[in-house]
Amino acid sequence: MDARILLVAPFQDLYEVAGKVVMEQFADAHACVKVIQGNLQECMEAVKQEIESGTEVIISRGGTATLIEQNVDIPVLPIEVGVLDILRAMMTNGKYPDKVGIAGFENVIYGCEEMESLLGIHFYEIYLHEEAEAETKIKEALAHGVELIVGDAISVKLAAKLGVPAIMIHSGREAVYKVIREAQIIGNIRRQEKEKSVLVRTMIDQSAEAIIATDTDNRITLFNSMAEKLFCISHFEALGKSLFEVIPALQLCETDTIHDVIEDIQQFGDKTIAVKKAILQLADETIGRIYTLQNVSQIQKLEQNVRKKLHKKGLVAKMQMQDIIGTSSICIAMKKKAVKYALTQSTILVTGDSGTGKEVLVQSIHNLSTRANGPFVAINCAALPEHLLESELFGYEEGSFTGAKRGGRQGLFELAHGGTLFLDEIGEMPISLQSRLLRVLQEKEIMHIGGDSVIPVDVRIIAATNQNLAQMIEEKVFRADLYYRLNILRIHIPTLQERREDIPLLAKELVKKLGKVNLNVQRLDSGAMEYLKQCSWQGNIRQLANIIERVMLLSDGPVITKQDIMEARDEVNTDIEQGIDEERDFSTDNLGRMEKDTLLRVLSEEKFNYSRAAIRLGIHRTTLWRKLNKK
C-alpha cells in the first residue's frame, strides 16, 4: 500500500488543478492522495485530523506550507513555482513594466532571477518569512520603483489593498504532478523505515534479554522492557543518564581494548547476571556500546521449560521400582542396591543376560533419582552404524556431512541435559566412539560434529550390557579406561534360573497385563505354575512373556493348564528344531523347488495375474515369468 498523502490547496484554482492531476495521473493511488482546500490557520484543524487518521506526507504552497511545517512533525513538501509558472502569469497581463516585483515565501520565488536574462527586465524579489511582514515589504518594493506585483495569494491581496497591479502565480499541472511523485517516494521510504523501526523495537522489547545501548559518552540511549524488569528502573529514569550512574556494577565489565566483545558474570544484589558487551560501529567510527544481560535463574527456568516439552515428546521414564516383580532374596537385594544408587549422581553399569529387564531397572533408578523431573533418553548402541551413532549422541552442525539436516541437530547428550542418558548394549559401541564417550564423562562437555565450540552438559550416564566387558578388554575391543569410568557403581540383574521362586508372581502379573489379548483367560492353575518354575528360561523374562502371550492367544478356557504351557513350548521348540534341520538339509534343488512352489501359490491366489503377483513377491513381472519357466 502506498503512503497516505494530503495536498492542501490554499486557493480554488490550485484545488481544481490538483484534483485533476490526481484523477488523471494517480488513479491507482487515488485513495492514498487526498486534496482539500484551506489557507493558513483556517486549514490547521483539518490538517491535524488528517494526521491522526494516518496521513504521512503533506503538500501545500507558499505561506500555508510554511505554517503547516511549523506545526506538524511529518514531512511537508512545498509546491515549487517554476519559471514557466511565472511566465504564464505575466503573459496574462500582455505588457509588463521594466521593474516587476516577484513576491512570496521563499518556497515560491526561489530561482526566479534566472528569468531576467531571458526577458530583459529587472525583477525585484520580495521574500516573505511571515504574513505580518508582507505589507511592509511590498511598500518597500513600491518605493524602489516596482510597478507590478507577481506573487502568491497574500501578496496579490495586499497589492490590491495598496492600489498596485498584481498577478497571481498559479501552479501548473506539471508542478503538482512532480511534487506528488516526490511525496510518494518520501512517504514510502518513511513508511519502510517506520516498519523497520517497529520491527526492531518489537524485537528489542520482546527479547528475553535485557538490552541497554549507550552513546560515546556512556549515556543511555536505549533501555528495553526486560532491562526495566531486571533492574526495577523505568526507561524514563534511565534514558540520557550515565550508564555507570544507573548501574554502577557494569563498570566492572569495562576494558581498555574497546574492540573486544566482553562476556562476564556479575552479581547485582541477589541476582547473578550474564553480561555481554559489544561496540557499536558505523563504518570505522565508534558510536556507542550495547549490553545484553540475562538473569541466570531465568535461563535455568527456560531450560526447565524446554525439558518439560521434551518430556511431552516421549523422553520420559515410565517404569517405577514397584514394576520390578519379585520377592526372592536375590531380587530384593538387587532392588535395595538400585534404590541406594539412585540417590547418587555417579555413573552406573547394569549387567545381565538378555531379557532380564535391564531397561525397566534403569528407568526405575531414574524415577527415584533427583533427576526424575529431567528427561530420560535411551539409545541402543548396537542398533545404529558407527557414523549414525556418533551423530545421534553428539549432534552435528549444518553442512558437516552429506545429508546433514539444515540448521544442524542436537545430540542425545543435549536432549538428556539435566536428566539421564541410558546407553544400552554399551559393549557394541565402536572403539573409536568409546574415546569420545570417555571424554564426555570426564569433562562434562561435548562438541557437535563439524562444530568448533564446546557445549557443557549435565547428564547422568547409566550403561547396560549382556557381555563380559573384562574379556572384551583383553581382546582389545573395549577400552579399559572407559570400563573403569563406567563401573563406578554396578548392579547385576539375576536370570530367571537364579530366581525361580519369582516365576509364579511374574506369570500372574503377565496374565493380568495381557488380559486384553484374551478376555476369557483369568489365571494359571497350580500345575501350570509348577511347570513354569521347572522350565529353563534362556530368554529370561522376555521368553516367559512370549510364552504366556502365546498361551493366552490359543487358550479356549478361563484357566491356563500345564498342558497349555507344554504345547506352546513344544511348538516353539519344534519351530526352532525344524529351522535348524531345514538349514542343515537344504540343497540347491530343494530350495529351487520351494521357491517355485511359493511363486505358483501366490500366482494362483492372484488368479494368475502376473503383475499383482510380482508386486506381492517384490520382484519384477519379467523375473516372475523367467523363474516359473526355468527348467
XYZ file of C-alpha atoms in Angstrom:
631
model
C 0.000 0.000 0.000
C 1.271 3.491 -0.905
C 1.867 6.174 1.716
C -1.114 8.408 2.542
C -0.637 11.955 1.163
C -2.603 15.129 1.920
C -2.492 18.061 -0.529
C -3.692 21.350 0.990
C -4.604 23.902 -1.732
C -4.642 27.490 -0.407
C -6.960 28.654 -3.216
C -9.673 27.277 -5.504
C -7.636 27.237 -8.711
C -4.929 25.021 -7.203
C -7.587 22.784 -5.635
C -9.105 22.120 -9.061
C -5.757 21.562 -10.806
C -4.597 19.162 -8.072
C -7.865 17.218 -8.249
C -7.487 16.725 -11.999
C -3.843 15.641 -11.705
C -4.725 13.054 -9.047
C -7.616 11.661 -11.099
C -5.636 11.500 -14.332
C -2.144 10.510 -13.202
C -2.635 8.753 -9.866
C -5.793 6.733 -10.434
C -4.232 3.604 -8.848
C -3.260 5.579 -5.737
C -6.357 7.787 -5.714
C -7.396 6.568 -2.274
C -3.937 7.441 -0.913
C -3.835 11.064 -2.167
C -6.414 13.407 -0.651
C -6.917 17.031 -1.785
C -8.529 19.656 0.474
C -8.812 23.438 0.222
C -7.687 25.745 3.026
C -5.428 28.713 3.620
C -3.147 29.396 6.591
C -4.779 28.999 10.047
C -8.176 28.045 8.656
C -6.801 24.694 7.425
C -4.840 23.643 10.545
C -7.696 21.849 12.298
C -8.401 19.733 9.195
C -4.670 19.007 8.810
C -4.400 17.729 12.400
C -7.425 15.464 11.914
C -5.915 14.001 8.743
C -2.606 13.331 10.534
C -4.484 11.486 13.285
C -6.167 9.415 10.549
C -2.803 8.313 9.177
C -1.565 10.975 6.751
C 2.212 10.504 6.300
C 3.203 13.392 3.956
C 1.625 16.840 3.385
C 1.856 19.001 0.240
C 0.963 22.683 0.153
C 2.132 26.033 -1.231
C 3.536 29.344 -0.032
C 2.736 30.601 3.446
C 0.301 27.763 4.084
C 3.084 25.208 3.532
C 5.415 27.137 5.859
C 2.758 27.401 8.586
C 1.893 23.689 8.387
C 5.573 22.731 8.555
C 5.977 24.741 11.761
C 3.112 22.907 13.461
C 3.480 19.232 12.465
C 6.178 16.586 12.807
C 5.734 14.822 9.462
C 7.298 15.814 6.102
C 5.758 18.889 4.388
C 6.625 19.414 0.716
C 6.057 22.815 -0.932
C 4.657 23.087 -4.452
C 7.551 24.894 -6.087
C 6.880 27.698 -8.559
C 8.937 27.339 -11.713
C 9.949 29.736 -14.445
C 7.050 28.523 -16.575
C 4.534 29.356 -13.846
C 5.831 32.938 -13.536
C 5.967 33.381 -17.311
C 2.428 32.043 -17.620
C 1.238 34.543 -15.018
C 2.968 37.510 -16.713
C 1.670 36.540 -20.141
C -1.897 37.070 -18.908
C -1.079 40.768 -18.483
C 0.036 41.292 -22.100
C 2.532 44.125 -21.447
C 4.611 44.406 -18.294
C 6.729 47.271 -16.912
C 10.507 47.351 -16.674
C 10.547 46.637 -12.969
C 8.428 43.784 -11.642
C 8.224 42.647 -8.040
C 8.181 38.892 -7.502
C 6.621 38.434 -4.069
C 6.069 35.415 -1.928
C 7.565 32.953 0.517
C 10.969 31.564 -0.356
C 9.489 28.258 -1.466
C 7.566 30.161 -4.178
C 10.073 32.586 -5.676
C 13.251 30.559 -5.382
C 15.264 30.754 -8.670
C 13.216 33.437 -10.442
C 16.359 35.527 -11.033
C 17.084 33.216 -13.977
C 14.293 34.957 -15.949
C 15.952 38.378 -16.003
C 18.309 37.432 -18.815
C 15.505 35.727 -20.719
C 13.015 38.619 -20.600
C 15.387 41.592 -20.391
C 13.597 43.113 -17.410
C 14.578 43.677 -13.819
C 12.965 41.556 -11.111
C 12.730 42.771 -7.562
C 12.453 39.774 -5.217
C 10.219 40.303 -2.174
C 10.945 37.495 0.314
C 8.247 36.923 2.902
C 9.059 34.957 6.058
C 5.727 35.529 7.801
C 2.380 37.042 6.884
C 2.724 40.000 9.293
C 5.693 41.473 7.413
C 4.142 41.211 3.928
C 2.609 44.693 3.798
C 5.826 46.431 4.944
C 7.984 44.617 2.389
C 5.612 45.320 -0.505
C 5.609 49.002 0.402
C 9.447 48.918 0.345
C 9.319 47.384 -3.149
C 6.975 50.111 -4.365
C 9.399 52.703 -3.024
C 12.110 51.109 -5.209
C 10.043 51.671 -8.325
C 8.192 48.370 -8.641
C 5.104 48.871 -10.793
C 3.693 45.320 -10.916
C 3.496 42.609 -8.230
C 3.551 38.964 -9.321
C 3.171 36.581 -6.394
C 1.109 34.339 -4.178
C -2.362 34.898 -2.767
C -1.226 37.040 0.202
C 0.934 39.305 -1.964
C -1.827 39.827 -4.544
C -4.352 40.603 -1.813
C -2.067 43.229 -0.192
C -1.084 44.739 -3.570
C -4.767 45.268 -4.395
C -5.198 46.934 -0.997
C -2.318 49.329 -1.816
C -3.685 50.038 -5.310
C -0.854 48.334 -7.194
C -1.470 45.998 -10.170
C -0.916 42.363 -9.187
C -0.975 38.951 -10.874
C -1.445 35.604 -9.091
C 1.123 32.886 -9.829
C -0.779 29.664 -10.403
C 0.925 26.315 -10.089
C 0.748 24.292 -13.269
C -0.140 20.648 -13.634
C 3.496 19.668 -14.118
C 4.479 21.221 -10.757
C 1.635 19.421 -8.948
C 2.464 16.104 -10.618
C 6.132 16.441 -9.733
C 5.536 17.160 -6.044
C 3.019 14.302 -5.646
C 5.552 11.874 -7.152
C 8.188 13.190 -4.741
C 5.758 12.864 -1.825
C 5.055 9.231 -2.766
C 8.761 8.405 -2.769
C 9.380 10.151 0.557
C 6.229 8.654 2.097
C 7.059 5.118 1.023
C 10.633 5.411 2.279
C 9.348 6.828 5.553
C 6.807 4.008 5.850
C 9.501 1.372 5.219
C 11.748 2.980 7.818
C 8.834 3.137 10.247
C 8.067 -0.570 9.668
C 11.719 -1.441 10.242
C 11.736 0.696 13.364
C 8.590 -1.013 14.687
C 10.086 -4.427 13.896
C 13.361 -3.639 15.655
C 11.579 -2.025 18.584
C 9.251 -5.007 18.966
C 12.163 -7.443 18.796
C 14.044 -5.443 21.417
C 11.049 -5.165 23.743
C 10.045 -8.819 23.312
C 13.594 -10.047 23.822
C 14.180 -12.405 26.742
C 17.402 -10.459 27.353
C 17.810 -7.030 28.909
C 19.245 -4.717 26.226
C 20.925 -1.405 27.006
C 22.624 0.881 24.466
C 24.832 3.884 25.189
C 26.454 6.674 23.189
C 30.162 7.507 23.156
C 29.758 9.386 26.446
C 28.229 6.271 28.089
C 24.822 7.928 28.277
C 21.903 5.530 27.918
C 20.100 5.758 24.564
C 18.066 2.516 24.781
C 16.659 0.678 27.792
C 14.249 -2.114 26.882
C 11.364 -3.522 28.913
C 13.380 -6.530 30.125
C 16.062 -4.148 31.450
C 13.287 -2.313 33.319
C 12.176 -5.591 34.944
C 15.695 -6.770 35.695
C 16.885 -3.559 37.398
C 13.472 -2.190 38.535
C 14.169 1.113 36.733
C 11.853 2.685 34.131
C 13.307 3.784 30.827
C 12.121 7.323 31.605
C 14.531 7.388 34.547
C 17.372 5.720 32.660
C 17.451 7.451 29.264
C 20.032 10.204 28.975
C 21.788 9.309 32.226
C 25.260 7.847 32.596
C 25.161 4.051 32.469
C 27.508 3.705 35.419
C 25.369 6.091 37.446
C 22.277 3.962 36.813
C 24.014 0.551 37.053
C 27.431 1.011 38.738
C 28.277 -2.713 38.644
C 28.566 -2.643 34.839
C 31.765 -0.627 35.179
C 33.444 -3.890 36.175
C 32.888 -5.133 32.598
C 34.913 -2.297 31.075
C 38.215 -2.997 29.342
C 40.901 -0.990 27.631
C 40.543 -2.988 24.400
C 37.417 -1.315 23.054
C 37.017 -3.624 20.041
C 36.604 -6.783 22.104
C 33.275 -8.443 22.764
C 33.216 -8.908 26.525
C 31.331 -11.750 28.231
C 31.180 -11.835 32.008
C 29.168 -12.907 35.034
C 28.326 -10.163 37.537
C 26.460 -10.050 40.816
C 23.714 -7.391 41.038
C 22.397 -7.562 44.584
C 20.887 -11.026 44.951
C 20.856 -11.643 41.177
C 23.551 -13.344 39.132
C 23.636 -11.774 35.670
C 25.331 -12.956 32.477
C 26.642 -9.848 30.697
C 27.745 -9.431 27.081
C 29.092 -6.105 25.799
C 29.837 -5.138 22.202
C 30.985 -1.982 20.436
C 28.562 -0.199 18.064
C 30.370 0.986 14.977
C 29.286 2.935 11.906
C 31.932 2.384 9.225
C 35.140 2.918 11.202
C 33.579 5.245 13.755
C 32.585 4.047 17.214
C 29.123 5.409 18.028
C 28.456 3.646 21.314
C 28.098 0.310 23.091
C 25.371 -2.265 23.504
C 24.931 -4.514 26.539
C 22.835 -7.690 26.644
C 22.122 -9.119 30.082
C 20.315 -12.235 31.311
C 19.306 -13.363 34.750
C 20.982 -16.754 35.222
C 17.989 -18.064 37.180
C 15.737 -17.127 34.228
C 17.998 -19.071 31.878
C 17.707 -22.081 34.159
C 13.913 -21.700 34.258
C 13.814 -21.541 30.463
C 15.875 -24.735 30.308
C 13.397 -26.421 32.651
C 10.517 -25.471 30.329
C 12.436 -26.933 27.396
C 12.962 -30.140 29.370
C 9.219 -30.340 30.105
C 8.451 -30.075 26.405
C 10.955 -32.833 25.714
C 9.063 -34.982 28.209
C 5.931 -34.495 26.154
C 7.826 -35.804 23.133
C 8.367 -39.128 24.918
C 11.770 -38.557 26.560
C 10.448 -39.846 29.866
C 10.918 -42.952 32.008
C 7.608 -44.749 32.587
C 8.677 -47.631 34.829
C 8.869 -47.494 38.636
C 10.644 -49.745 41.133
C 7.333 -51.433 42.015
C 7.128 -52.607 38.392
C 10.045 -54.965 39.073
C 8.213 -58.103 40.207
C 9.977 -60.425 42.650
C 10.237 -61.372 46.337
C 13.270 -63.643 46.135
C 16.210 -62.639 48.294
C 18.402 -62.016 45.245
C 15.754 -59.770 43.636
C 15.170 -57.808 46.860
C 18.928 -57.294 47.282
C 19.144 -56.001 43.695
C 16.297 -53.528 44.255
C 17.790 -52.278 47.527
C 21.075 -51.621 45.773
C 19.255 -49.820 42.952
C 17.407 -47.548 45.399
C 20.697 -46.701 47.129
C 22.459 -45.972 43.822
C 19.542 -43.863 42.540
C 20.227 -41.261 45.242
C 23.751 -40.630 43.927
C 24.921 -38.834 40.781
C 27.523 -41.443 39.810
C 27.655 -43.500 36.632
C 26.055 -46.944 36.895
C 26.840 -50.108 34.927
C 23.965 -52.616 34.715
C 24.880 -56.165 33.684
C 22.671 -59.143 32.995
C 21.623 -61.637 30.362
C 19.319 -60.707 27.516
C 15.669 -60.438 28.562
C 16.284 -59.925 32.293
C 14.742 -56.431 32.293
C 17.709 -54.084 32.329
C 15.818 -51.078 30.902
C 12.992 -51.463 33.439
C 15.580 -51.260 36.215
C 17.318 -48.251 34.624
C 14.039 -46.337 34.233
C 13.194 -47.113 37.868
C 16.562 -45.738 39.008
C 15.960 -42.527 37.017
C 12.493 -42.036 38.534
C 13.876 -42.443 42.063
C 16.749 -40.018 41.486
C 16.921 -36.238 41.891
C 16.791 -36.118 38.074
C 13.290 -37.609 37.921
C 11.855 -34.359 36.529
C 14.516 -34.223 33.818
C 14.491 -36.101 30.512
C 15.207 -39.808 30.183
C 16.882 -40.604 26.873
C 17.711 -44.153 25.782
C 19.715 -45.431 22.823
C 20.725 -48.937 21.774
C 24.384 -48.761 20.784
C 24.039 -51.930 18.710
C 21.131 -50.644 16.625
C 22.983 -47.995 14.581
C 26.086 -47.976 12.388
C 29.061 -46.037 13.734
C 28.551 -42.741 11.829
C 24.848 -42.571 12.735
C 25.504 -43.443 16.379
C 28.068 -40.630 16.606
C 25.708 -38.007 15.132
C 22.843 -39.217 17.352
C 24.928 -38.954 20.505
C 26.836 -35.735 19.866
C 24.721 -33.830 17.299
C 26.085 -32.000 14.275
C 26.357 -28.607 12.592
C 24.669 -27.724 9.296
C 26.675 -28.931 6.302
C 29.024 -31.096 8.390
C 28.350 -34.122 6.161
C 26.230 -35.150 3.175
C 22.598 -35.368 4.238
C 23.073 -33.239 7.363
C 19.797 -31.594 8.378
C 19.511 -27.881 7.635
C 20.330 -25.912 10.757
C 22.132 -28.861 12.331
C 20.769 -31.075 15.079
C 21.071 -31.524 18.815
C 22.576 -34.764 20.060
C 21.138 -37.059 22.735
C 23.570 -35.691 25.310
C 21.993 -32.251 24.882
C 18.466 -33.675 24.932
C 19.296 -35.519 28.161
C 20.714 -32.374 29.835
C 19.552 -32.318 33.452
C 18.434 -35.956 33.225
C 19.657 -39.461 32.423
C 21.169 -40.957 29.265
C 20.798 -44.746 29.046
C 23.372 -46.424 26.806
C 22.055 -49.939 26.187
C 24.354 -52.603 24.720
C 27.384 -50.449 25.570
C 29.659 -53.365 24.625
C 28.620 -52.878 20.979
C 29.855 -49.286 20.850
C 32.668 -48.900 18.266
C 36.012 -48.373 19.975
C 36.556 -45.112 18.054
C 33.473 -43.649 19.797
C 34.467 -45.025 23.182
C 37.227 -42.406 23.481
C 34.713 -39.576 22.797
C 32.333 -41.000 25.394
C 35.170 -41.177 27.917
C 35.966 -37.505 27.331
C 32.327 -36.535 27.919
C 32.316 -38.467 31.191
C 35.488 -36.696 32.300
C 34.929 -33.148 31.008
C 31.099 -32.912 31.157
C 31.050 -31.232 27.741
C 30.516 -32.220 24.110
C 31.257 -30.840 20.659
C 28.988 -31.194 17.618
C 30.287 -32.991 14.549
C 31.637 -30.191 12.375
C 31.453 -27.741 15.303
C 34.216 -25.630 16.820
C 32.836 -24.857 20.286
C 32.209 -26.982 23.366
C 28.754 -27.336 24.927
C 28.540 -28.102 28.665
C 26.122 -30.908 29.560
C 24.803 -32.132 32.891
C 23.913 -35.777 32.244
C 23.981 -38.922 34.324
C 25.108 -41.969 32.359
C 23.678 -45.429 33.005
C 25.099 -48.131 30.732
C 23.943 -51.710 30.293
C 25.419 -54.825 28.687
C 24.920 -58.570 28.473
C 28.557 -59.114 27.514
C 31.690 -59.778 29.540
C 33.421 -56.411 29.294
C 36.520 -57.648 31.154
C 37.064 -60.284 28.464
C 36.427 -57.666 25.744
C 39.199 -55.531 27.272
C 41.605 -58.471 26.929
C 40.512 -58.865 23.309
C 41.269 -55.134 22.728
C 37.688 -54.333 21.619
C 36.699 -52.334 24.715
C 38.718 -49.589 26.381
C 39.872 -50.365 29.909
C 39.759 -46.685 30.945
C 36.140 -46.387 29.801
C 35.238 -49.586 31.636
C 36.636 -48.276 34.911
C 34.839 -44.976 34.385
C 31.504 -46.753 33.796
C 31.978 -49.349 36.505
C 31.815 -46.906 39.455
C 28.520 -48.414 40.634
C 27.456 -51.806 39.354
C 24.228 -53.774 39.514
C 23.857 -57.312 38.201
C 20.350 -58.487 37.302
C 19.871 -62.203 38.040
C 18.473 -64.609 35.470
C 15.147 -66.408 35.961
C 17.197 -69.540 36.628
C 18.617 -67.775 39.688
C 15.229 -66.561 40.948
C 12.814 -69.400 40.129
C 10.582 -68.556 43.126
C 9.663 -65.281 41.381
C 8.313 -67.006 38.260
C 4.717 -67.534 39.588
C 4.492 -63.835 40.550
C 5.821 -62.817 37.137
C 3.390 -65.170 35.374
C 0.393 -63.777 37.311
C 1.419 -60.218 36.508
C 1.874 -61.068 32.822
C -1.595 -62.661 32.633
C -3.020 -59.536 34.220
C -1.206 -57.176 31.841
C -2.021 -59.267 28.763
C -5.696 -59.585 29.678
C -6.755 -57.640 26.588
C -5.229 -60.395 24.391
C -7.909 -62.842 25.576
C -10.542 -61.559 27.987
C -11.626 -65.121 28.866
C -8.320 -66.115 30.470
C -8.377 -65.466 34.220
C -5.453 -67.381 35.728
C -2.945 -70.226 35.605
C -3.608 -73.368 37.618
C -1.118 -74.786 40.132
C 0.162 -77.368 37.661
C 0.994 -74.679 35.127
C 2.731 -72.625 37.819
C 4.859 -75.540 38.948
C 5.766 -76.443 35.389
C 6.823 -72.858 34.646
C 9.198 -72.991 37.655
C 10.796 -76.192 36.351
C 11.388 -74.912 32.823
C 14.665 -73.492 31.612
C 14.244 -69.865 30.514
C 17.270 -68.993 28.459
C 15.473 -65.856 27.199
C 14.542 -64.938 30.786
C 11.532 -62.613 31.352
C 11.215 -61.814 27.649
C 10.895 -65.526 26.781
C 8.444 -66.117 29.643
C 6.293 -63.180 28.461
C 6.250 -64.543 24.889
C 5.086 -67.989 26.044
C 2.351 -66.521 28.282
C 1.090 -64.355 25.419
C 1.102 -67.316 23.024
C -0.838 -69.488 25.500
C -3.422 -66.768 26.071
C -3.961 -66.320 22.341
C -4.573 -70.066 21.849
C -6.480 -70.801 25.062
C -10.231 -71.585 24.930
C -10.958 -71.588 28.648
C -10.516 -69.233 31.593
C -7.699 -71.268 33.181
C -4.290 -71.983 31.668
C -3.122 -75.505 32.397
C 0.216 -77.271 32.376
C -0.779 -78.931 29.114
C -1.356 -75.497 27.511
C 2.140 -74.391 28.519
C 3.741 -77.636 27.322
C 2.049 -77.413 23.900
C 3.099 -73.795 23.458
C 6.697 -74.621 24.403
C 6.712 -77.698 22.145
C 5.527 -75.596 19.170
C 8.269 -73.078 19.780
C 10.905 -75.783 20.181
C 9.607 -77.606 17.082
C 9.828 -74.386 15.048
C 13.392 -73.901 16.201
C 14.353 -77.536 15.549
C 12.707 -77.531 12.110
C 14.502 -74.338 11.270
C 17.803 -75.945 12.227
C 17.040 -79.174 10.321
C 15.939 -77.315 7.204
C 19.010 -75.170 7.309
C 21.122 -78.305 7.661
C 19.351 -80.330 4.914
C 18.633 -77.658 2.299
C 20.101 -78.398 -1.093
C 20.052 -76.213 -4.183
C 17.346 -78.412 -5.723
C 15.138 -78.277 -2.623
C 15.490 -74.511 -2.432
C 14.565 -74.105 -6.097
C 11.562 -76.390 -5.719
C 10.284 -74.500 -2.648
C 10.778 -71.173 -4.398
C 8.794 -72.357 -7.421
C 6.005 -73.704 -5.216
C 5.768 -70.347 -3.457
C 5.658 -68.447 -6.743
C 2.895 -70.713 -8.091
C 0.881 -70.411 -4.882
C 0.992 -66.588 -4.923
C 0.199 -66.537 -8.664
C -2.812 -68.800 -8.075
C -4.050 -66.598 -5.224
C -3.857 -63.601 -7.567
C -5.885 -65.510 -10.223
C -2.749 -65.786 -12.431
C -2.403 -62.012 -12.727
C 1.393 -61.777 -13.162
C 1.522 -58.045 -12.344
C -0.255 -58.332 -8.976
C 1.691 -61.489 -8.066
C 5.003 -59.776 -8.880
C 4.059 -56.794 -6.652
C 3.260 -59.145 -3.744
C 6.527 -61.009 -4.205
C 8.540 -57.799 -4.524
C 10.036 -58.742 -7.889
C 9.641 -57.606 -11.495
C 6.925 -59.226 -13.660
C 9.577 -60.444 -16.140
C 11.596 -62.003 -13.298
C 8.494 -63.902 -12.130
C 7.861 -65.282 -15.612
C 11.533 -66.286 -16.042
C 11.679 -68.098 -12.671
C 8.492 -70.050 -13.376
C 9.687 -71.130 -16.853
C 13.173 -72.054 -15.708
C 13.905 -75.764 -16.162
